[in-house]
XYZ file of C-alpha atoms in Angstrom:
776
model
C -27.420 23.807 57.240
C -24.040 24.845 55.863
C -21.713 21.970 54.926
C -24.474 19.465 55.658
C -26.429 18.283 52.636
C -27.908 14.816 52.894
C -29.531 13.496 49.736
C -32.060 10.692 49.763
C -33.256 8.554 46.873
C -36.766 9.562 45.878
C -37.262 7.460 42.744
C -35.492 5.672 39.932
C -36.062 4.263 36.470
C -33.957 1.812 34.482
C -31.471 4.534 33.513
C -32.023 7.384 35.999
C -31.773 7.816 39.759
C -33.432 10.734 41.563
C -32.348 12.313 44.856
C -33.430 15.211 47.024
C -31.833 17.266 49.815
C -33.998 19.361 52.112
C -32.354 22.746 52.651
C -32.938 25.750 54.913
C -36.023 27.988 54.700
C -38.123 25.223 53.204
C -36.032 25.031 50.047
C -34.668 21.885 48.435
C -32.193 20.666 45.845
C -33.207 17.894 43.473
C -30.394 15.870 41.988
C -30.325 13.096 39.479
C -27.918 10.848 37.610
C -28.747 9.700 34.083
C -26.840 6.826 32.517
C -26.206 6.891 28.760
C -24.123 4.731 26.450
C -20.977 6.861 26.510
C -21.575 9.240 29.399
C -23.450 10.084 32.562
C -25.307 13.286 33.380
C -25.377 14.757 36.878
C -27.740 17.587 37.789
C -28.542 19.806 40.763
C -31.683 21.939 40.465
C -32.739 24.313 43.234
C -36.407 24.606 44.100
C -36.237 28.413 43.850
C -34.297 28.615 40.554
C -35.826 27.805 37.133
C -33.740 25.457 35.006
C -32.741 27.164 31.762
C -32.896 25.227 28.467
C -29.893 23.939 26.564
C -29.041 24.749 22.965
C -25.810 22.737 23.002
C -26.760 19.177 23.879
C -28.972 17.919 21.076
C -28.068 14.371 19.975
C -31.232 14.007 17.885
C -30.702 17.357 16.138
C -34.126 18.620 17.217
C -33.587 22.025 18.798
C -36.069 24.839 18.323
C -35.365 28.523 18.837
C -36.570 27.990 22.442
C -33.956 25.313 23.017
C -34.405 21.943 24.633
C -35.094 20.737 28.169
C -31.687 20.457 29.825
C -32.688 17.124 31.388
C -34.225 15.583 28.262
C -33.093 12.077 27.341
C -34.289 12.348 23.712
C -31.680 11.149 21.262
C -29.536 9.460 23.902
C -29.041 5.703 24.080
C -29.823 5.002 27.722
C -28.251 2.145 29.676
C -29.255 0.358 32.863
C -26.483 0.282 35.451
C -25.999 -2.507 37.966
C -26.857 -0.694 41.195
C -26.040 -1.666 44.770
C -25.479 -0.161 48.201
C -21.945 -0.630 49.549
C -20.263 0.234 52.862
C -20.235 3.974 53.495
C -17.228 5.658 51.894
C -17.574 9.047 53.600
C -14.482 9.843 55.734
C -16.726 10.488 58.734
C -19.216 7.714 57.993
C -22.010 10.052 56.928
C -24.696 9.261 54.363
C -25.061 6.143 52.253
C -22.804 4.997 49.428
C -24.147 3.484 46.223
C -22.286 1.854 43.361
C -23.462 2.023 39.746
C -21.675 -0.086 37.130
C -21.990 0.166 33.331
C -19.908 -1.314 30.518
C -17.630 1.746 30.561
C -17.603 3.080 34.094
C -18.106 2.494 37.777
C -19.630 5.314 39.803
C -19.565 5.503 43.587
C -21.923 8.048 45.123
C -22.017 9.124 48.752
C -25.295 10.835 49.528
C -23.789 13.203 52.109
C -22.660 16.138 49.983
C -23.261 14.070 46.821
C -19.594 13.178 46.409
C -18.743 11.057 43.368
C -15.865 8.738 42.624
C -15.601 7.893 38.915
C -13.645 4.842 37.756
C -13.174 2.949 34.533
C -15.034 -0.356 34.434
C -12.775 -3.371 34.877
C -11.279 -5.863 37.296
C -8.061 -4.067 38.220
C -7.749 -2.604 41.692
C -9.703 0.613 42.103
C -6.726 2.955 42.333
C -5.581 1.882 38.867
C -9.022 2.578 37.427
C -9.745 5.880 39.177
C -10.417 8.696 36.705
C -11.334 11.349 39.286
C -13.161 11.837 42.548
C -14.944 14.800 44.006
C -12.982 16.735 46.588
C -13.572 15.691 50.223
C -15.455 17.938 52.642
C -16.826 20.287 49.995
C -16.881 19.624 46.274
C -20.064 21.550 45.427
C -21.426 24.916 46.508
C -24.786 23.516 47.587
C -25.323 25.838 50.544
C -23.488 28.837 49.109
C -20.657 28.150 51.531
C -18.260 29.564 48.932
C -20.411 32.437 47.668
C -23.023 32.691 44.938
C -23.212 30.456 41.904
C -22.289 26.831 41.211
C -18.908 25.207 41.799
C -17.346 21.816 41.275
C -13.992 20.663 42.705
C -12.469 17.337 41.605
C -9.140 15.595 42.029
C -6.082 16.588 40.018
C -3.164 14.327 39.210
C 0.242 16.001 38.795
C 1.227 16.141 35.127
C -2.168 15.190 33.714
C -3.077 16.659 30.336
C -6.006 19.018 29.710
C -7.448 19.578 26.226
C -10.406 21.560 24.876
C -12.231 24.694 26.092
C -12.880 26.054 22.600
C -10.464 28.683 21.310
C -8.313 29.141 24.406
C -4.831 30.586 23.949
C -1.480 28.996 24.681
C -0.296 25.424 24.348
C -2.601 22.589 23.350
C -2.188 21.086 26.835
C -3.853 23.545 29.216
C -2.647 21.927 32.449
C -1.392 24.363 35.082
C -3.413 27.315 33.808
C -6.679 28.979 34.722
C -9.219 30.368 32.270
C -12.190 32.662 32.339
C -15.328 31.182 30.875
C -16.665 34.152 28.936
C -16.687 35.537 25.409
C -14.977 38.788 24.475
C -14.257 40.917 21.407
C -10.510 40.455 21.846
C -9.149 42.176 18.714
C -5.382 41.882 18.409
C -5.212 39.212 21.115
C -1.979 37.532 22.192
C -2.497 33.965 20.987
C -0.088 32.700 23.642
C -1.780 34.158 26.692
C -4.880 36.367 26.161
C -8.039 35.264 27.930
C -10.962 35.244 27.371
C -11.388 35.093 23.599
C -14.409 34.567 21.346
C -15.797 31.137 22.199
C -17.493 30.100 25.431
C -17.273 26.354 25.842
C -17.082 24.792 29.338
C -15.880 21.434 27.978
C -12.518 19.827 28.535
C -10.823 16.435 28.294
C -8.474 15.189 31.012
C -5.949 12.445 30.319
C -4.135 11.017 33.334
C -2.196 7.870 34.194
C -5.372 5.771 34.424
C -7.171 6.911 31.296
C -9.226 9.811 29.996
C -12.572 11.471 30.591
C -14.387 14.553 29.342
C -16.577 16.954 31.294
C -19.086 19.381 29.831
C -20.865 21.859 32.112
C -24.156 22.748 30.451
C -24.317 26.468 31.185
C -23.995 29.786 29.337
C -23.177 31.888 32.375
C -19.729 33.345 32.931
C -17.342 31.268 34.975
C -13.790 30.113 35.515
C -11.683 26.953 35.318
C -8.489 26.219 37.220
C -6.303 23.279 36.249
C -3.668 23.499 38.948
C -3.295 27.259 39.159
C -5.385 27.337 42.324
C -3.983 25.704 45.485
C -5.412 25.177 48.978
C -3.560 23.327 51.732
C -6.775 21.977 53.284
C -7.706 19.824 50.298
C -6.229 17.287 47.928
C -4.776 18.733 44.691
C -7.853 19.750 42.721
C -9.272 21.172 39.538
C -12.134 23.593 39.817
C -15.053 24.994 37.878
C -17.134 28.003 38.932
C -20.051 29.657 37.191
C -22.688 32.250 38.004
C -25.682 30.018 37.295
C -27.206 28.578 40.467
C -28.270 25.251 38.943
C -25.591 22.836 37.806
C -25.845 20.217 35.063
C -22.766 18.405 33.813
C -21.805 15.390 31.736
C -18.908 12.987 32.277
C -17.891 11.402 28.957
C -15.940 8.122 28.801
C -13.456 6.668 26.329
C -10.082 7.446 24.821
C -9.264 11.043 23.906
C -10.353 10.647 20.239
C -13.489 8.809 21.330
C -14.387 11.589 23.777
C -13.896 14.223 21.076
C -16.244 12.246 18.839
C -18.797 11.544 21.581
C -19.028 15.213 22.550
C -19.608 16.203 18.934
C -22.311 13.536 18.640
C -23.990 14.832 21.803
C -24.144 18.286 20.214
C -26.016 16.953 17.187
C -25.524 16.731 13.411
C -22.874 18.942 11.841
C -23.694 21.440 9.089
C -22.349 20.253 5.721
C -21.107 23.348 3.855
C -21.199 23.860 0.099
C -17.965 23.065 -1.712
C -17.261 26.682 -2.737
C -16.606 27.594 0.906
C -13.375 25.575 0.764
C -11.939 27.682 -2.038
C -10.072 30.915 -1.380
C -12.491 33.482 0.034
C -11.390 37.104 -0.125
C -11.855 39.663 2.618
C -10.552 43.031 3.766
C -12.025 45.973 5.610
C -10.199 48.422 3.354
C -12.442 47.847 0.327
C -15.798 48.448 2.025
C -14.451 51.302 4.171
C -13.345 53.142 1.033
C -15.643 55.800 -0.491
C -15.481 53.946 -3.827
C -16.279 50.556 -2.308
C -18.219 49.320 -5.341
C -15.281 49.954 -7.658
C -12.771 48.348 -5.320
C -14.926 45.287 -4.793
C -15.435 44.787 -8.515
C -11.713 45.278 -8.972
C -11.164 42.300 -6.655
C -12.878 40.068 -9.220
C -10.927 41.611 -12.072
C -7.596 41.268 -10.265
C -8.279 37.626 -9.423
C -8.946 36.975 -13.118
C -5.765 38.819 -14.032
C -3.639 36.541 -11.863
C -5.546 33.313 -12.502
C -6.955 33.057 -8.979
C -10.349 31.395 -8.578
C -12.143 32.612 -5.419
C -15.239 30.923 -4.067
C -16.516 33.745 -1.905
C -15.934 37.181 -0.448
C -16.542 38.326 3.137
C -18.210 41.726 2.812
C -17.021 43.791 5.784
C -19.375 46.207 7.519
C -18.238 49.360 5.697
C -21.161 48.901 3.318
C -23.473 49.915 6.212
C -21.726 53.174 7.105
C -23.338 56.536 7.672
C -20.377 58.812 8.221
C -17.853 56.876 10.304
C -20.398 54.675 12.089
C -21.893 51.333 11.047
C -25.620 50.644 10.947
C -26.689 47.050 10.407
C -29.185 46.539 7.535
C -28.427 49.986 6.093
C -26.925 50.152 2.595
C -24.683 53.133 1.892
C -25.684 53.715 -1.707
C -23.022 56.361 -2.180
C -20.478 53.576 -1.753
C -22.541 50.812 -3.347
C -25.072 52.414 -5.729
C -26.718 49.108 -6.593
C -26.343 46.259 -4.062
C -28.167 43.973 -6.518
C -25.821 44.977 -9.328
C -22.747 44.288 -7.216
C -24.077 40.875 -6.177
C -24.822 40.097 -9.815
C -21.263 41.018 -10.849
C -19.864 38.573 -8.309
C -22.408 35.886 -9.188
C -21.431 36.091 -12.862
C -17.851 35.443 -11.746
C -18.975 32.435 -9.683
C -18.254 34.148 -6.354
C -20.617 34.190 -3.358
C -20.918 37.087 -0.911
C -20.951 36.766 2.884
C -22.123 40.163 4.202
C -21.233 41.171 7.754
C -24.057 41.745 10.251
C -23.746 42.939 13.853
C -26.312 42.464 16.658
C -26.208 45.973 18.180
C -28.112 49.014 16.933
C -26.479 52.373 17.634
C -28.751 54.828 19.414
C -28.941 57.016 16.302
C -29.697 54.071 13.986
C -32.708 54.830 11.740
C -34.502 51.796 13.206
C -33.511 52.311 16.852
C -36.654 54.079 18.110
C -38.987 51.616 16.417
C -37.164 48.624 17.933
C -36.953 50.245 21.377
C -40.681 51.013 21.349
C -41.476 47.380 20.656
C -39.211 46.149 23.463
C -36.851 44.166 21.283
C -33.601 45.213 22.949
C -32.024 43.870 26.109
C -33.548 46.077 28.763
C -33.907 47.038 32.389
C -36.885 45.971 34.511
C -38.845 49.052 33.498
C -38.417 48.228 29.803
C -35.791 50.911 29.105
C -33.226 49.657 26.575
C -29.842 48.878 28.111
C -27.060 50.838 26.413
C -23.469 49.713 25.876
C -20.356 51.011 24.095
C -20.276 49.557 20.586
C -18.152 50.473 17.565
C -17.383 54.165 18.128
C -20.698 54.914 19.780
C -23.381 53.648 22.119
C -25.958 51.089 21.163
C -28.344 48.423 22.399
C -28.051 44.693 21.875
C -30.848 42.934 20.041
C -32.814 40.437 22.145
C -33.061 37.220 20.157
C -34.986 35.505 22.973
C -37.984 37.668 22.034
C -39.892 35.772 19.304
C -41.041 38.964 17.592
C -37.511 40.345 17.611
C -36.166 37.045 16.262
C -38.643 37.206 13.368
C -37.847 40.877 12.714
C -34.130 40.092 12.390
C -34.845 37.170 10.083
C -37.051 39.361 7.895
C -34.423 42.128 7.749
C -31.744 39.652 6.701
C -34.006 38.364 3.962
C -35.161 41.759 2.685
C -31.903 43.705 2.937
C -29.450 40.936 2.060
C -30.762 37.595 0.793
C -33.302 39.069 -1.622
C -30.596 41.364 -2.999
C -28.341 38.379 -3.821
C -26.347 38.067 -0.577
C -27.315 34.518 0.355
C -24.735 33.611 3.003
C -24.368 35.492 6.282
C -21.334 36.456 8.369
C -22.522 36.967 11.978
C -19.906 39.142 13.660
C -19.166 41.129 16.849
C -21.700 38.965 18.672
C -19.944 38.342 21.995
C -22.528 40.462 23.884
C -20.433 42.336 26.436
C -23.198 42.322 29.066
C -22.128 42.028 32.718
C -24.787 44.184 34.403
C -27.096 41.849 36.354
C -29.906 44.411 36.087
C -30.162 43.869 32.324
C -32.889 41.437 31.291
C -33.899 39.435 28.244
C -37.373 38.294 27.232
C -36.370 34.629 27.617
C -39.132 33.425 25.266
C -41.673 34.429 27.867
C -39.662 33.653 31.017
C -37.520 36.709 31.786
C -33.847 35.910 32.373
C -30.845 38.019 33.290
C -28.970 38.644 30.043
C -25.607 38.099 31.736
C -26.649 34.507 32.502
C -26.923 33.611 28.796
C -24.480 35.978 27.067
C -23.065 33.646 24.386
C -26.491 32.185 23.678
C -27.501 35.418 21.927
C -24.821 34.820 19.283
C -26.217 31.345 18.621
C -29.773 32.629 18.313
C -28.574 35.458 16.073
C -27.033 32.876 13.746
C -30.217 30.783 13.866
C -32.313 33.814 12.904
C -29.975 34.713 10.043
C -30.008 31.116 8.855
C -33.810 31.046 8.773
C -33.670 33.862 6.207
C -31.261 32.007 3.949
C -32.301 29.808 1.030
C -32.953 26.390 2.573
C -33.490 24.611 -0.761
C -29.728 24.417 -1.223
C -26.743 24.333 1.088
C -25.961 27.919 2.008
C -23.351 28.991 4.541
C -23.361 30.796 7.855
C -20.370 31.933 9.900
C -20.303 33.175 13.494
C -17.364 34.591 15.425
C -18.727 33.919 18.912
C -19.636 30.312 19.552
C -21.063 27.862 22.057
C -21.136 24.096 21.886
C -23.628 23.145 19.193
C -22.620 25.988 16.860
C -21.330 23.462 14.266
C -24.943 22.381 13.711
C -25.651 25.704 12.018
C -22.409 27.552 11.225
C -18.669 27.578 10.749
C -16.318 29.877 12.647
C -12.761 31.228 12.782
C -10.158 32.163 15.391
C -11.103 35.847 15.462
C -9.153 39.065 15.000
C -5.657 37.670 15.375
C -2.392 39.592 15.499
C 0.304 39.734 12.836
C 3.505 38.167 14.189
C 5.424 34.921 13.943
C 4.716 34.090 17.592
C 0.986 34.602 17.141
C 1.136 32.554 13.949
C 2.436 29.528 15.878
C -0.035 29.924 18.737
C -2.900 30.451 16.283
C -2.059 26.949 15.092
C -2.264 25.667 18.676
C -5.616 27.451 19.020
C -6.760 25.600 15.912
C -5.742 22.245 17.342
C -7.554 23.170 20.564
C -10.710 23.975 18.599
C -10.507 20.631 16.815
C -10.390 18.920 20.223
C -13.458 20.936 21.287
C -15.918 20.017 18.532
C -15.294 23.121 16.361
C -14.128 21.386 13.176
C -14.899 23.795 10.334
C -12.725 26.823 11.012
C -9.716 28.797 9.876
C -7.747 31.925 10.640
C -7.353 35.360 9.178
C -4.311 34.357 7.156
C -1.509 36.877 7.547
C -3.051 38.295 10.728
C -5.962 40.714 11.055
C -4.602 43.372 13.453
C -1.244 45.066 13.173
C 1.078 45.912 10.303
C 1.089 44.094 7.010
C 2.967 40.772 7.364
C 6.542 40.554 6.152
C 7.113 38.625 2.947
C 8.270 35.584 4.859
C 5.390 35.593 7.338
C 2.919 36.219 4.520
C 4.128 33.181 2.595
C 4.450 30.918 5.637
C 0.895 31.701 6.728
C -0.506 30.961 3.263
C 1.466 27.693 3.224
C -0.185 26.794 6.518
C -3.634 28.049 5.559
C -3.751 25.649 2.616
C -4.422 22.939 5.211
C -7.280 24.640 7.101
C -10.957 24.295 6.109
C -11.475 28.079 5.905
C -8.913 29.627 3.545
C -9.295 33.390 3.940
C -6.913 36.342 3.977
C -8.415 39.173 6.036
C -6.923 42.296 7.564
C -7.360 45.745 9.014
C -3.881 47.199 8.624
C -3.305 50.677 10.129
C -1.204 51.697 7.119
C -4.219 51.243 4.826
C -2.801 48.228 3.007
C -4.775 45.030 2.509
C -3.422 41.536 3.003
C -4.476 40.252 -0.397
C -2.820 37.638 -2.638
C -1.084 40.439 -4.566
C 0.250 42.212 -1.446
C 3.788 41.741 -2.766
C 3.872 41.992 -6.586
C 7.219 40.201 -6.843
C 5.767 37.191 -4.998
C 2.646 36.800 -7.134
C 4.026 33.751 -9.056
C 4.887 32.068 -5.729
C 1.495 32.908 -4.238
C -0.205 31.605 -7.373
C 1.518 28.224 -6.925
C 0.231 28.060 -3.356
C -3.298 28.991 -4.371
C -3.153 26.389 -7.143
C -2.148 23.773 -4.582
C -5.087 24.709 -2.379
C -7.390 24.526 -5.383
C -6.066 21.069 -6.268
C -6.798 19.861 -2.723
C -10.507 20.865 -2.887
C -11.847 17.374 -3.827
C -9.833 15.766 -1.032
C -10.762 18.412 1.543
C -14.437 18.374 0.565
C -14.506 14.630 1.051
C -12.788 14.978 4.421
C -15.410 17.521 5.488
C -18.086 15.021 4.464
C -16.300 12.289 6.449
C -16.261 14.594 9.475
C -19.978 15.289 9.126
C -20.713 11.553 8.986
C -18.325 10.348 11.716
C -18.068 13.419 14.010
C -14.266 13.229 13.789
C -12.227 16.421 13.232
C -11.154 17.603 9.771
C -7.684 18.713 10.885
C -6.260 17.597 14.212
C -3.140 16.968 16.322
C -1.135 13.868 15.441
C -1.501 12.397 18.948
C -5.232 12.003 18.369
C -4.439 9.172 15.966
C -1.072 8.154 17.435
C -1.108 8.172 21.262
C 2.222 9.185 22.743
C 3.055 11.622 19.936
C 4.111 15.100 21.084
C 0.895 16.992 21.844
C 2.598 20.304 21.018
C 3.957 19.164 17.647
C 3.901 21.623 14.753
C 2.909 18.796 12.394
C -0.767 17.919 12.159
C -3.172 15.789 10.192
C -4.927 17.398 7.249
C -7.795 14.973 6.869
C -7.237 11.257 7.299
C -4.277 10.842 4.961
C -2.063 13.946 4.730
C 0.483 15.076 7.333
C 1.075 18.832 7.094
C 4.505 20.023 8.258
C 4.392 23.831 8.547
C 7.245 26.148 9.507
C 6.552 28.681 12.274
C 10.096 29.916 12.970
C 11.259 33.087 11.297
C 14.381 32.540 9.197
C 14.102 28.736 9.095
C 14.557 27.049 5.731
C 14.307 23.394 6.793
C 11.787 21.382 8.761
C 12.285 18.260 10.876
C 9.347 15.988 11.543
C 8.938 12.682 13.365
C 6.738 10.699 11.006
C 4.089 8.661 12.837
C 4.500 4.927 12.715
C 2.143 3.571 10.045
C 2.257 0.432 7.840
C 4.710 0.852 4.930
C 5.421 4.498 5.849
C 4.863 7.858 4.157
C 5.191 9.227 0.642
C 6.030 12.834 -0.092
C 3.181 14.955 -1.396
C 2.443 14.837 -5.132
C 5.433 15.873 -7.210
C 5.613 17.125 -10.759
C 8.332 14.625 -11.767
C 8.626 10.931 -10.907
C 11.330 8.350 -11.409
C 9.367 5.801 -13.417
C 11.997 3.057 -12.947
C 12.924 3.485 -9.291
C 9.397 4.092 -7.999
C 8.492 6.555 -5.259
C 10.497 6.530 -2.034
C 8.828 5.830 1.295
C 9.864 7.694 4.454
C 9.762 6.583 8.085
C 11.058 7.921 11.413
C 12.610 11.352 11.761
C 12.945 13.285 8.504
C 14.605 16.636 7.824
C 13.875 18.316 4.509
C 14.188 21.681 2.781
C 11.267 24.048 3.388
C 11.899 27.335 1.549
C 9.720 30.205 2.723
C 8.766 31.105 -0.848
C 8.016 27.538 -1.994
C 5.341 24.914 -1.480
C 4.603 23.541 1.986
C 6.063 20.243 3.136
C 3.533 17.448 3.426
C 3.543 13.665 3.495
C 0.859 11.193 2.478
C 0.187 8.032 4.435
C 0.687 4.794 2.500
C -2.659 3.083 2.083
C -4.496 6.239 1.059
C -6.469 7.616 -1.868
C -6.145 11.380 -2.317
C -8.390 12.971 -4.979
C -6.829 16.086 -6.538
C -8.220 18.651 -8.968
C -6.062 18.893 -12.085
C -6.918 20.724 -15.299
C -10.634 20.644 -14.628
C -10.888 16.995 -13.653
C -10.414 14.922 -10.502
C -7.389 12.637 -10.441
C -7.343 9.949 -7.756
C -3.837 9.448 -6.412
C -3.478 5.983 -4.931
C -0.607 5.615 -2.440
C 0.228 1.939 -2.350
C 1.024 -0.217 0.659
C 3.915 -2.649 0.736
C 1.325 -5.398 1.011
C -2.339 -5.440 1.919
C -5.776 -4.088 1.044
C -7.434 -0.760 1.788
C -10.588 1.046 0.696
C -11.833 4.597 0.175
C -15.186 6.286 -0.446
C -15.596 9.532 -2.382
C -18.679 11.770 -2.396
C -19.421 12.575 -6.022
C -22.118 15.255 -5.806
C -22.538 18.775 -7.225
C -21.206 20.477 -4.082
C -24.264 22.568 -3.274
C -27.499 20.511 -3.345
C -29.041 19.034 -0.207
C -27.713 15.484 -0.033
C -30.231 12.673 -0.599
C -30.503 9.828 1.892
C -28.220 7.728 -0.322
C -25.721 10.201 -1.833
C -23.635 9.322 -4.891
C -20.505 7.552 -3.655
C -17.546 6.218 -5.668
C -15.893 3.294 -3.867
C -12.284 2.240 -4.254
C -10.773 -1.058 -3.166
C -7.002 -1.324 -3.529
C -5.208 -4.668 -3.265
C -1.409 -4.426 -3.103
C 0.194 -7.763 -3.969
C 3.722 -8.900 -4.735
C 3.616 -7.996 -8.426
C 0.474 -5.935 -8.957
C -1.531 -3.103 -7.472
C -5.150 -3.833 -8.315
C -7.595 -0.905 -8.073
C -11.295 -1.675 -8.156
C -13.631 1.298 -8.679
C -17.405 1.069 -8.189
C -20.305 3.497 -8.299
C -19.785 5.805 -11.280
C -20.581 6.089 -14.958
C -17.858 8.672 -15.441
C -14.300 8.105 -16.574
C -12.007 7.784 -13.561
C -8.448 9.119 -13.723
C -6.041 7.136 -11.544
C -2.399 7.720 -10.639
C -0.754 5.060 -8.479
C 2.183 6.130 -6.321
C 4.174 3.011 -5.481
C 7.620 2.550 -3.929
C 7.860 -0.874 -5.637
C 6.793 0.384 -9.060
C 4.450 -2.591 -9.537
C 2.090 -3.145 -12.441
C -1.266 -1.377 -12.027
C -4.474 -3.208 -12.866
C -7.553 -0.997 -12.892
C -11.020 -2.561 -12.716
C -13.858 -0.088 -13.259
C -17.338 -1.389 -12.442
C -19.730 1.200 -13.797
C -23.243 1.781 -12.462
């Protein structure tokens, strides 16, 4: 019966409670609540709808190509709530009300309509602990009262803050907006307002006057969020989620905002640890591979880098290498452009540069392999097996079906034969948003047919998995994917997509980056200088490089309509200035690599908004943390030559970034509070280093450990001292620093290395330095 759904307890275990509602036409809905250490899981599964697997939630890291049972408890630390029945809380006295209490939360459940009230655990009155409650009268679409699909409506507090959702545009705080939950090839997007973009992540964090909570809806179907954009006079102020999938599984995550960010990342499983070379400058442009003399232009990239003293780590090989005429055909080598793919790879390898060739998941209808693949049923298809056809890159093509095991293996084998075996060991998975909306298009579903539109972004994940299976697993190789779901960081890095060249988009690309860091996407970057549009002005070009120094992925990439390429030598008169910036990035590699390792171990972001560490700080601030110790202070305003920053309150204060000259007698000044300083557009970026830090820097072929002293106190630091590419052993080589700052001395104790350690102590008191090296 519409609007009447009475659930009854059918069973329970120590950490799970099971319910069932009998519905019309002999159907039923089974619900359950699972209690874990940092979260709860709520599910609604219809008797006539199969529950699809998850590829996102995987705390134990064990996820096969078929995914994982969406209701599995493997890898979770379960908890036993204190459970009791309390007086009925339904406004009309319907159903029963149960209370479940854990160390972190108190859950009240009314069985009529399955309405939840979620509170923080504690002894304060309930209204001061309330995080959210389901909307009265109808909070779920159990009887399709509101149409097809699943829906969830919960309370909204005026002025609350909303963070997350992947790569969504606009401010970091998403309150007051609505968003589509879909992935799209949004080339040239407006970073302030375009929606949807490339990632599909139904996860957000809400911070209100009583605390914070996170919600992740475990689905890959298209949907929509509203955070105050949608109003209805008949209900309390609400937030809403809608999706096309009929079953609904969601998690409520507890803690502070930084704890929720960490918990969500942990729920998604272990993070891929990239090789060190990926943090160096990686070149990219479509112009080189689109040119008829692609081989010459690509080799010239290496020669030009040598000419200007630039040391790249990799090169993103755009899809022009696959062209036949004006079209692009994945796994096809145009040997007129690149006569010897192996020879080209060897030329780059000799220069110490890795390739990342571009692959796309659609085969044009005139692709040399199209008929063979269609005959075997490896494309997304209609019920009769006919391949579904879609517009794709100046033609029509069919999307590859990675849920077909034979197709998955075929893709893996093609990647290995056509790319990896030819010396192209790292794969760039691109244009994989799967623009499939037709509900009559089906996928194999690993033996259980599923509508392709229900799992659109999942294909990009499986594509990346298949490519990764072809890569050399004896060392740390690298995979990148443009489209992404939660869990992508287990297997690949990403970037913010085909951004637009303008100062406004530059600023909002930064906000997108902060949003991604709050969403579990930690290893990312931007197309520095902008991908779509005209070549950047000199000022914008320099400002974006200054900013890009502080992002994990440091890549200039472009498709400029005037035929130019946004390369380091775009403006010959600025080459000395650009070289200084690239040298600074290069010097930061040991520090950044160690921060990436820290992120992998702790599930904390690599770069992130200041408020994540300092609650109350402006969530929209231009300044941000670069790792645990460096505050980056970029300039986003055209024509500005100074920057003002409110330095976070930390013990002793902040030092300026490493300088070439020091006053040996006066020591190094410490800054606190609001600081205004010169920030020339053609100079080095402004940055500060937190007192109580160790920052390893690469200088003249060796690592120098800069120790930033406290006024008084002790701090420690651990540094991963490996080769940057090998699979890490269970006990990796770690150098440990203990720094004791006393009245007269700064004592630095170093343990865990046989190598000579270069130290440089930065101290506002100019105290005597005592170094104690305990070798292995």
